PDB file of C-alpha atoms in Angstrom:
ATOM      1  CA  MET N 769    -280.580-168.487  38.347  1.00  0.00           C
ATOM      2  CA  ASP N 770    -282.256-171.002  36.139  1.00  0.00           C
ATOM      3  CA  GLN N 771    -281.326-171.824  32.326  1.00  0.00           C
ATOM      4  CA  VAL N 772    -285.060-171.310  30.753  1.00  0.00           C
ATOM      5  CA  GLU N 773    -286.668-171.085  27.255  1.00  0.00           C
ATOM      6  CA  ILE N 774    -288.832-168.046  26.816  1.00  0.00           C
ATOM      7  CA  ASP N 775    -289.778-165.621  23.987  1.00  0.00           C
ATOM      8  CA  TRP N 776    -288.482-162.221  23.824  1.00  0.00           C
ATOM      9  CA  GLU N 777    -291.802-160.194  24.299  1.00  0.00           C
ATOM     10  CA  PRO N 778    -292.526-161.808  27.733  1.00  0.00           C
ATOM     11  CA  ALA N 779    -288.829-161.939  28.823  1.00  0.00           C
ATOM     12  CA  ARG N 780    -288.565-158.212  27.597  1.00  0.00           C
ATOM     13  CA  GLU N 781    -292.020-157.049  29.479  1.00  0.00           C
ATOM     14  CA  ALA N 782    -290.574-158.699  32.747  1.00  0.00           C
ATOM     15  CA  ASN N 783    -287.454-156.607  32.565  1.00  0.00           C
ATOM     16  CA  ARG N 784    -289.206-153.461  31.869  1.00  0.00           C
ATOM     17  CA  GLU N 785    -291.423-154.101  34.983  1.00  0.00           C
ATOM     18  CA  ASN N 786    -288.339-154.593  36.928  1.00  0.00           C
ATOM     19  CA  TRP N 787    -286.490-151.368  35.468  1.00  0.00           C
ATOM     20  CA  ASP N 788    -289.298-149.364  35.866  1.00  0.00           C
ATOM     21  CA  GLU N 789    -289.110-149.996  39.708  1.00  0.00           C
ATOM     22  CA  ARG N 790    -285.379-149.563  39.738  1.00  0.00           C
ATOM     23  CA  ALA N 791    -285.789-146.163  37.963  1.00  0.00           C
ATOM     24  CA  VAL N 792    -287.563-144.879  40.871  1.00  0.00           C
ATOM     25  CA  LEU N 793    -285.125-146.429  43.289  1.00  0.00           C
ATOM     26  CA  HIS N 794    -282.032-145.126  41.551  1.00  0.00           C
ATOM     27  CA  VAL N 795    -283.373-141.505  41.517  1.00  0.00           C
ATOM     28  CA  GLU N 796    -282.638-141.564  45.113  1.00  0.00           C
ATOM     29  CA  ALA N 797    -279.740-143.738  45.141  1.00  0.00           C
ATOM     30  CA  TYR N 798    -277.690-142.317  42.403  1.00  0.00           C
ATOM     31  CA  GLY N 799    -276.498-139.136  44.232  1.00  0.00           C
ATOM     32  CA  LEU N 800    -278.034-136.594  41.631  1.00  0.00           C
ATOM     33  CA  ASP N 801    -277.370-133.752  43.797  1.00  0.00           C
ATOM     34  CA  ALA N 802    -274.068-133.931  42.722  1.00  0.00           C
ATOM     35  CA  PHE N 803    -274.933-132.996  39.188  1.00  0.00           C
ATOM     36  CA  ASP N 804    -276.149-129.396  40.353  1.00  0.00           C
ATOM     37  CA  ASP N 805    -272.281-128.758  40.261  1.00  0.00           C
ATOM     38  CA  PRO N 806    -272.132-127.404  36.120  1.00  0.00           C
ATOM     39  CA  ALA N 807    -268.826-129.313  35.982  1.00  0.00           C
ATOM     40  CA  HIS N 808    -269.754-132.440  37.482  1.00  0.00           C
ATOM     41  CA  LEU N 809    -269.771-135.784  34.959  1.00  0.00           C
ATOM     42  CA  SER N 810    -270.738-139.265  35.788  1.00  0.00           C
ATOM     43  CA  ASP N 811    -267.617-141.467  36.682  1.00  0.00           C
ATOM     44  CA  VAL N 812    -268.806-143.485  33.548  1.00  0.00           C
ATOM     45  CA  VAL N 813    -268.648-140.893  31.084  1.00  0.00           C
ATOM     46  CA  ARG N 814    -265.414-139.430  32.468  1.00  0.00           C
ATOM     47  CA  THR N 815    -264.039-142.796  31.768  1.00  0.00           C
ATOM     48  CA  ASP N 816    -265.748-143.180  28.351  1.00  0.00           C
ATOM     49  CA  ALA N 817    -264.957-139.893  27.137  1.00  0.00           C
ATOM     50  CA  ALA N 818    -261.084-140.410  27.759  1.00  0.00           C
ATOM     51  CA  ALA N 819    -261.431-143.555  25.865  1.00  0.00           C
ATOM     52  CA  LEU N 820    -263.045-141.840  22.894  1.00  0.00           C
ATOM     53  CA  ALA N 821    -260.853-138.993  22.824  1.00  0.00           C
ATOM     54  CA  PRO N 822    -257.986-140.389  20.336  1.00  0.00           C
ATOM     55  CA  PHE N 823    -260.912-140.941  17.702  1.00  0.00           C
ATOM     56  CA  LEU N 824    -262.481-137.676  18.065  1.00  0.00           C
ATOM     57  CA  ALA N 825    -260.369-134.812  16.808  1.00  0.00           C
ATOM     58  CA  ASP N 826    -262.874-131.990  18.651  1.00  0.00           C
ATOM     59  CA  GLY N 827    -264.007-133.955  21.293  1.00  0.00           C
ATOM     60  CA  LEU N 828    -267.777-134.649  21.664  1.00  0.00           C
ATOM     61  CA  ASP N 829    -268.461-131.053  21.357  1.00  0.00           C
ATOM     62  CA  GLY N 830    -271.035-130.274  18.516  1.00  0.00           C
ATOM     63  CA  LEU N 831    -271.683-134.003  17.659  1.00  0.00           C
ATOM     64  CA  ASP N 832    -275.041-135.660  17.543  1.00  0.00           C
ATOM     65  CA  VAL N 833    -274.919-138.425  20.016  1.00  0.00           C
ATOM     66  CA  CYS N 834    -277.463-141.559  20.501  1.00  0.00           C
ATOM     67  CA  HIS N 835    -277.331-143.087  23.863  1.00  0.00           C
ATOM     68  CA  LEU N 836    -278.960-146.300  23.951  1.00  0.00           C
ATOM     69  CA  GLN N 837    -280.403-147.781  27.012  1.00  0.00           C
ATOM     70  CA  CYS N 838    -279.798-144.477  28.823  1.00  0.00           C
ATOM     71  CA  HIS N 839    -281.856-145.297  31.937  1.00  0.00           C
ATOM     72  CA  ILE N 840    -282.398-142.168  34.089  1.00  0.00           C
ATOM     73  CA  GLY N 841    -280.172-139.946  31.978  1.00  0.00           C
ATOM     74  CA  THR N 842    -277.069-139.282  34.207  1.00  0.00           C
ATOM     75  CA  ASP N 843    -274.667-140.307  31.504  1.00  0.00           C
ATOM     76  CA  THR N 844    -276.529-139.024  28.711  1.00  0.00           C
ATOM     77  CA  LEU N 845    -276.621-135.625  30.382  1.00  0.00           C
ATOM     78  CA  SER N 846    -272.684-135.835  31.388  1.00  0.00           C
ATOM     79  CA  LEU N 847    -272.207-136.341  27.296  1.00  0.00           C
ATOM     80  CA  ALA N 848    -274.485-133.138  26.845  1.00  0.00           C
ATOM     81  CA  ARG N 849    -272.162-131.225  29.237  1.00  0.00           C
ATOM     82  CA  LEU N 850    -269.375-132.276  27.046  1.00  0.00           C
ATOM     83  CA  GLY N 851    -270.822-130.354  24.251  1.00  0.00           C
ATOM     84  CA  ALA N 852    -273.049-133.257  22.304  1.00  0.00           C
ATOM     85  CA  ARG N 853    -276.441-132.868  21.157  1.00  0.00           C
ATOM     86  CA  VAL N 854    -277.934-135.868  22.893  1.00  0.00           C
ATOM     87  CA  THR N 855    -280.734-138.485  22.230  1.00  0.00           C
ATOM     88  CA  GLY N 856    -281.368-140.947  25.322  1.00  0.00           C
ATOM     89  CA  VAL N 857    -283.238-144.047  24.138  1.00  0.00           C
ATOM     90  CA  ASP N 858    -284.905-146.338  26.791  1.00  0.00           C
ATOM     91  CA  PHE N 859    -287.842-148.851  27.074  1.00  0.00           C
ATOM     92  CA  SER N 860    -288.810-147.606  30.625  1.00  0.00           C
ATOM     93  CA  GLY N 861    -291.087-144.850  31.072  1.00  0.00           C
ATOM     94  CA  PRO N 862    -290.297-143.902  34.741  1.00  0.00           C
ATOM     95  CA  ALA N 863    -286.522-143.830  33.939  1.00  0.00           C
ATOM     96  CA  LEU N 864    -287.188-141.431  30.835  1.00  0.00           C
ATOM     97  CA  ASP N 865    -289.602-139.160  33.427  1.00  0.00           C
ATOM     98  CA  ALA N 866    -286.409-139.181  35.598  1.00  0.00           C
ATOM     99  CA  ALA N 867    -284.224-138.225  32.784  1.00  0.00           C
ATOM    100  CA  THR N 868    -286.572-135.401  31.828  1.00  0.00           C
ATOM    101  CA  ALA N 869    -286.918-133.796  34.914  1.00  0.00           C
ATOM    102  CA  LEU N 870    -283.035-133.879  35.705  1.00  0.00           C
ATOM    103  CA  ALA N 871    -282.462-132.372  32.146  1.00  0.00           C
ATOM    104  CA  ALA N 872    -284.888-129.648  33.049  1.00  0.00           C
ATOM    105  CA  ARG N 873    -283.395-129.314  36.673  1.00  0.00           C
ATOM    106  CA  LEU N 874    -280.040-128.833  35.173  1.00  0.00           C
ATOM    107  CA  GLY N 875    -281.012-126.511  32.207  1.00  0.00           C
ATOM    108  CA  LEU N 876    -279.652-129.154  29.561  1.00  0.00           C
ATOM    109  CA  SER N 877    -281.283-130.083  26.458  1.00  0.00           C
ATOM    110  CA  ALA N 878    -281.777-133.489  25.357  1.00  0.00           C
ATOM    111  CA  THR N 879    -284.363-135.543  23.540  1.00  0.00           C
ATOM    112  CA  TRP N 880    -285.700-138.746  24.990  1.00  0.00           C
ATOM    113  CA  VAL N 881    -287.156-141.801  23.068  1.00  0.00           C
ATOM    114  CA  GLN N 882    -289.025-144.412  24.752  1.00  0.00           C
ATOM    115  CA  THR N 883    -288.613-147.738  22.709  1.00  0.00           C
ATOM    116  CA  ASP N 884    -286.896-151.041  22.763  1.00  0.00           C
ATOM    117  CA  VAL N 885    -283.277-150.705  21.626  1.00  0.00           C
ATOM    118  CA  LEU N 886    -284.029-153.579  19.201  1.00  0.00           C
ATOM    119  CA  ASP N 887    -286.490-151.144  17.546  1.00  0.00           C
ATOM    120  CA  ALA N 888    -284.477-147.930  17.920  1.00  0.00           C
ATOM    121  CA  ARG N 889    -283.757-147.134  14.031  1.00  0.00           C
ATOM    122  CA  ALA N 890    -287.660-147.136  13.584  1.00  0.00           C
ATOM    123  CA  ALA N 891    -288.318-144.812  16.630  1.00  0.00           C
ATOM    124  CA  VAL N 892    -285.710-142.349  16.630  1.00  0.00           C
ATOM    125  CA  SER N 893    -285.167-139.547  13.924  1.00  0.00           C
ATOM    126  CA  GLY N 894    -282.111-138.358  12.459  1.00  0.00           C
ATOM    127  CA  ASP N 895    -278.441-139.873  11.898  1.00  0.00           C
ATOM    128  CA  PHE N 896    -275.661-139.630  14.566  1.00  0.00           C
ATOM    129  CA  ASP N 897    -271.961-138.956  14.683  1.00  0.00           C
ATOM    130  CA  LEU N 898    -271.884-141.126  17.458  1.00  0.00           C
ATOM    131  CA  VAL N 899    -273.983-144.137  19.094  1.00  0.00           C
ATOM    132  CA  TYR N 900    -273.123-144.744  22.539  1.00  0.00           C
ATOM    133  CA  THR N 901    -273.839-147.495  25.339  1.00  0.00           C
ATOM    134  CA  SER N 902    -272.110-148.364  28.513  1.00  0.00           C
ATOM    135  CA  ILE N 903    -272.252-150.462  31.334  1.00  0.00           C
ATOM    136  CA  GLY N 904    -275.015-152.998  32.009  1.00  0.00           C
ATOM    137  CA  THR N 905    -276.816-153.320  28.784  1.00  0.00           C
ATOM    138  CA  ILE N 906    -276.322-156.134  26.431  1.00  0.00           C
ATOM    139  CA  THR N 907    -277.098-158.955  28.399  1.00  0.00           C
ATOM    140  CA  TRP N 908    -280.553-157.689  28.613  1.00  0.00           C
ATOM    141  CA  LEU N 909    -280.927-158.464  24.878  1.00  0.00           C
ATOM    142  CA  ASP N 910    -281.615-161.879  23.181  1.00  0.00           C
ATOM    143  CA  ASP N 911    -280.330-160.863  19.458  1.00  0.00           C
ATOM    144  CA  LEU N 912    -277.184-158.984  19.128  1.00  0.00           C
ATOM    145  CA  ASP N 913    -277.399-159.308  15.139  1.00  0.00           C
ATOM    146  CA  ARG N 914    -280.698-157.042  15.343  1.00  0.00           C
ATOM    147  CA  TRP N 915    -279.070-154.962  17.884  1.00  0.00           C
ATOM    148  CA  ALA N 916    -276.090-154.521  15.794  1.00  0.00           C
ATOM    149  CA  ALA N 917    -278.468-153.638  12.914  1.00  0.00           C
ATOM    150  CA  GLN N 918    -280.058-150.793  14.792  1.00  0.00           C
ATOM    151  CA  ILE N 919    -276.480-149.127  15.521  1.00  0.00           C
ATOM    152  CA  ALA N 920    -275.361-149.221  12.034  1.00  0.00           C
ATOM    153  CA  GLY N 921    -278.895-147.668  10.884  1.00  0.00           C
ATOM    154  CA  LEU N 922    -278.473-144.879  13.252  1.00  0.00           C
ATOM    155  CA  LEU N 923    -275.093-143.917  12.271  1.00  0.00           C
ATOM    156  CA  ARG N 924    -274.286-141.834   9.545  1.00  0.00           C
ATOM    157  CA  ALA N 925    -271.278-142.366   7.166  1.00  0.00           C
ATOM    158  CA  GLY N 926    -268.131-141.695   9.277  1.00  0.00           C
ATOM    159  CA  GLY N 927    -269.792-142.355  12.471  1.00  0.00           C
ATOM    160  CA  LEU N 928    -268.593-144.303  15.398  1.00  0.00           C
ATOM    161  CA  PHE N 929    -269.929-146.802  17.506  1.00  0.00           C
ATOM    162  CA  TYR N 930    -268.764-147.095  21.347  1.00  0.00           C
ATOM    163  CA  ILE N 931    -269.589-149.535  23.889  1.00  0.00           C
ATOM    164  CA  ARG N 932    -267.898-150.358  27.426  1.00  0.00           C
ATOM    165  CA  ASP N 933    -269.754-153.108  29.394  1.00  0.00           C
ATOM    166  CA  GLY N 934    -269.210-155.995  31.760  1.00  0.00           C
ATOM    167  CA  HIS N 935    -267.079-158.572  30.449  1.00  0.00           C
ATOM    168  CA  PRO N 936    -268.741-161.864  29.690  1.00  0.00           C
ATOM    169  CA  VAL N 937    -265.925-163.897  31.526  1.00  0.00           C
ATOM    170  CA  LEU N 938    -266.853-161.863  34.552  1.00  0.00           C
ATOM    171  CA  TYR N 939    -270.470-162.709  34.300  1.00  0.00           C
ATOM    172  CA  GLY N 940    -269.706-166.406  34.269  1.00  0.00           C
ATOM    173  CA  LEU N 941    -267.833-166.099  38.062  1.00  0.00           C
ATOM    174  CA  ASP N 942    -269.874-167.152  41.151  1.00  0.00           C
ATOM    175  CA  GLU N 943    -269.864-163.540  42.911  1.00  0.00           C
ATOM    176  CA  THR N 944    -270.433-165.145  46.293  1.00  0.00           C
ATOM    177  CA  ARG N 945    -267.447-167.248  46.330  1.00  0.00           C
ATOM    178  CA  ASP N 946    -264.072-166.530  48.337  1.00  0.00           C
ATOM    179  CA  GLU N 947    -262.063-167.267  44.932  1.00  0.00           C
ATOM    180  CA  LEU N 948    -262.625-166.970  41.330  1.00  0.00           C
ATOM    181  CA  VAL N 949    -264.789-169.757  40.357  1.00  0.00           C
ATOM    182  CA  LEU N 950    -266.483-170.237  36.969  1.00  0.00           C
ATOM    183  CA  ARG N 951    -270.226-170.847  37.558  1.00  0.00           C
ATOM    184  CA  TYR N 952    -272.434-169.505  34.659  1.00  0.00           C
ATOM    185  CA  PRO N 953    -272.132-170.144  31.059  1.00  0.00           C
ATOM    186  CA  TYR N 954    -269.990-167.995  28.850  1.00  0.00           C
ATOM    187  CA  PHE N 955    -271.397-169.289  25.505  1.00  0.00           C
ATOM    188  CA  GLY N 956    -275.048-168.675  24.931  1.00  0.00           C
ATOM    189  CA  ASP N 957    -277.512-171.267  23.648  1.00  0.00           C
ATOM    190  CA  GLY N 958    -280.362-168.936  22.910  1.00  0.00           C
ATOM    191  CA  SER N 959    -282.053-169.838  26.352  1.00  0.00           C
ATOM    192  CA  ALA N 960    -282.448-167.219  29.035  1.00  0.00           C
ATOM    193  CA  GLN N 961    -280.945-166.913  32.619  1.00  0.00           C
ATOM    194  CA  ALA N 962    -283.952-166.351  34.862  1.00  0.00           C
ATOM    195  CA  TRP N 963    -283.132-164.331  38.172  1.00  0.00           C
ATOM    196  CA  ASP N 964    -285.336-163.521  40.877  1.00  0.00           C
ATOM    197  CA  GLU N 965    -283.769-160.624  43.016  1.00  0.00           C
ATOM    198  CA  ALA N 966    -285.357-157.863  45.067  1.00  0.00           C
ATOM    199  CA  GLY N 967    -282.477-155.753  45.457  1.00  0.00           C
ATOM    200  CA  THR N 968    -280.720-153.747  42.883  1.00  0.00           C
ATOM    201  CA  TYR N 969    -277.072-152.736  42.267  1.00  0.00           C
ATOM    202  CA  VAL N 970    -277.151-149.574  44.100  1.00  0.00           C
ATOM    203  CA  GLY N 971    -278.933-148.444  47.293  1.00  0.00           C
ATOM    204  CA  ASP N 972    -280.985-150.398  49.641  1.00  0.00           C
ATOM    205  CA  GLY N 973    -284.285-150.428  47.939  1.00  0.00           C
ATOM    206  CA  THR N 974    -286.234-153.273  46.783  1.00  0.00           C
ATOM    207  CA  VAL N 975    -288.705-154.073  43.754  1.00  0.00           C
ATOM    208  CA  THR N 976    -291.639-156.177  43.711  1.00  0.00           C
ATOM    209  CA  HIS N 977    -291.279-157.524  39.956  1.00  0.00           C
ATOM    210  CA  THR N 978    -288.083-159.542  41.038  1.00  0.00           C
ATOM    211  CA  ARG N 979    -288.235-161.839  38.032  1.00  0.00           C
ATOM    212  CA  THR N 980    -285.612-160.939  35.167  1.00  0.00           C
ATOM    213  CA  TYR N 981    -283.928-162.633  32.130  1.00  0.00           C
ATOM    214  CA  GLU N 982    -280.527-162.018  30.858  1.00  0.00           C
ATOM    215  CA  TRP N 983    -278.562-163.634  27.975  1.00  0.00           C
ATOM    216  CA  PRO N 984    -275.022-164.459  27.943  1.00  0.00           C
ATOM    217  CA  HIS N 985    -272.791-163.107  24.945  1.00  0.00           C
ATOM    218  CA  PRO N 986    -269.290-164.192  24.356  1.00  0.00           C
ATOM    219  CA  ILE N 987    -266.921-161.482  23.112  1.00  0.00           C
ATOM    220  CA  SER N 988    -266.570-163.069  19.701  1.00  0.00           C
ATOM    221  CA  GLU N 989    -270.567-162.638  19.370  1.00  0.00           C
ATOM    222  CA  VAL N 990    -270.512-159.196  20.142  1.00  0.00           C
ATOM    223  CA  VAL N 991    -267.538-158.340  17.520  1.00  0.00           C
ATOM    224  CA  ASN N 992    -269.097-160.595  14.772  1.00  0.00           C
ATOM    225  CA  ALA N 993    -272.433-159.051  15.169  1.00  0.00           C
ATOM    226  CA  LEU N 994    -270.838-155.517  14.758  1.00  0.00           C
ATOM    227  CA  ILE N 995    -268.852-156.763  11.860  1.00  0.00           C
ATOM    228  CA  GLY N 996    -271.806-158.394  10.154  1.00  0.00           C
ATOM    229  CA  ALA N 997    -273.653-154.917  10.537  1.00  0.00           C
ATOM    230  CA  GLY N 998    -271.090-153.432   8.269  1.00  0.00           C
ATOM    231  CA  LEU N 999    -269.066-151.766  10.883  1.00  0.00           C
ATOM    232  CA  ARG N1000    -265.286-151.797  11.254  1.00  0.00           C
ATOM    233  CA  ILE N1001    -263.560-152.465  14.509  1.00  0.00           C
ATOM    234  CA  LEU N1002    -261.033-149.762  15.306  1.00  0.00           C
ATOM    235  CA  ARG N1003    -260.253-150.611  18.770  1.00  0.00           C
ATOM    236  CA  MET N1004    -260.736-153.098  21.488  1.00  0.00           C
ATOM    237  CA  GLU N1005    -259.725-152.906  25.063  1.00  0.00           C
ATOM    238  CA  GLU N1006    -260.266-155.048  28.416  1.00  0.00           C
ATOM    239  CA  GLY N1007    -260.328-153.378  31.843  1.00  0.00           C
ATOM    240  CA  ARG N1008    -259.445-154.560  35.484  1.00  0.00           C
ATOM    241  CA  SER N1009    -261.833-152.600  37.356  1.00  0.00           C
ATOM    242  CA  LEU N1010    -265.933-151.870  37.216  1.00  0.00           C
ATOM    243  CA  PRO N1011    -267.716-149.132  38.046  1.00  0.00           C
ATOM    244  CA  TRP N1012    -270.099-151.050  40.271  1.00  0.00           C
ATOM    245  CA  ARG N1013    -269.225-153.894  42.888  1.00  0.00           C
ATOM    246  CA  PHE N1014    -270.029-157.098  41.219  1.00  0.00           C
ATOM    247  CA  SER N1015    -268.663-159.183  44.247  1.00  0.00           C
ATOM    248  CA  PRO N1016    -268.568-158.448  47.902  1.00  0.00           C
ATOM    249  CA  ARG N1017    -264.830-159.139  47.528  1.00  0.00           C
ATOM    250  CA  MET N1018    -264.397-156.216  45.310  1.00  0.00           C
ATOM    251  CA  THR N1019    -262.471-153.352  46.872  1.00  0.00           C
ATOM    252  CA  GLU N1020    -263.048-149.882  46.047  1.00  0.00           C
ATOM    253  CA  ALA N1021    -260.295-148.005  44.008  1.00  0.00           C
ATOM    254  CA  GLY N1022    -260.298-144.448  42.393  1.00  0.00           C
ATOM    255  CA  GLY N1023    -264.239-144.694  42.492  1.00  0.00           C
ATOM    256  CA  ASP N1024    -264.041-148.009  40.821  1.00  0.00           C
ATOM    257  CA  TYR N1025    -264.092-151.861  42.144  1.00  0.00           C
ATOM    258  CA  VAL N1026    -261.267-154.110  41.708  1.00  0.00           C
ATOM    259  CA  TRP N1027    -260.732-157.670  42.734  1.00  0.00           C
ATOM    260  CA  PRO N1028    -258.226-158.323  45.739  1.00  0.00           C
ATOM    261  CA  GLU N1029    -254.576-157.877  45.015  1.00  0.00           C
ATOM    262  CA  GLY N1030    -253.227-160.668  43.311  1.00  0.00           C
ATOM    263  CA  GLU N1031    -256.405-161.385  41.268  1.00  0.00           C
ATOM    264  CA  ARG N1032    -256.376-158.459  39.163  1.00  0.00           C
ATOM    265  CA  ASP N1033    -254.478-160.013  36.456  1.00  0.00           C
ATOM    266  CA  LEU N1034    -256.387-163.155  36.479  1.00  0.00           C
ATOM    267  CA  VAL N1035    -260.003-162.081  34.950  1.00  0.00           C
ATOM    268  CA  PRO N1036    -261.259-159.056  32.898  1.00  0.00           C
ATOM    269  CA  CYS N1037    -263.758-157.067  34.352  1.00  0.00           C
ATOM    270  CA  THR N1038    -264.677-154.950  31.305  1.00  0.00           C
ATOM    271  CA  PHE N1039    -264.601-154.669  27.624  1.00  0.00           C
ATOM    272  CA  THR N1040    -264.641-151.654  25.311  1.00  0.00           C
ATOM    273  CA  ILE N1041    -265.049-151.647  21.493  1.00  0.00           C
ATOM    274  CA  ILE N1042    -264.853-148.528  19.310  1.00  0.00           C
ATOM    275  CA  ALA N1043    -266.075-149.230  15.618  1.00  0.00           C
ATOM    276  CA  LYS N1044    -266.754-147.081  12.654  1.00  0.00           C
ATOM    277  CA  LYS N1045    -269.397-146.816   9.821  1.00  0.00           C
ATOM    278  CA  ASP N1046    -267.448-146.163   6.707  1.00  0.00           C
TER     279      ASP N1046
END
């Protein structure tokens, strides 16, 4: 990893090229055949729906939901299976092509919008009861104030925002070490972290556009961006497990991944925030 100064547009374009290729690989690696069972939901949405349940009197049924950074639509369509009217937003054309094909195959209704998440309000029609984003999202964004403004703009009065993502403390760890060692910055300074990796987080395929850019965001930045956009924080949680293997030392537990026993209380793996637009 290199710390670099780069403008948003070229960084975003490099990331889009990488995710265009990942989308094709993930169609093969995500185990989409499981969705042929009408009762099947993604593990991510099972967890997130349970976290949202205390804040939704009637669950997701009948709600207008906008899923930001929806990728190939597995979580979006899981929300649809729970009764939501869904709009999925992503910057990758191949990802939304895959999402469209999966929705058609499953006979599920969804609207797909190709746009940068930082321009979502201008590109997406309508107002929403829930704006949802989960797992592997905001490190790809350089400006969380602009991100939060899109969320607030998409929500109708009384609507909820939900995010679950990798914890910034986790992202500071050296995933290759045999013990918990901090290596990468927790606090951002506006510069990007540049990575060159041919692999992806699932499956054995590789990409040719290997260069990507991410930005560290401490928890305080996430919370303050949402508050600054006019949202009221209802709940925050920190979790001990992940839906992907961050480090080779992590072991599988109930479909998620955890640190070896004895380390699980030392570092948070995820954070979850639920906020409301009054």
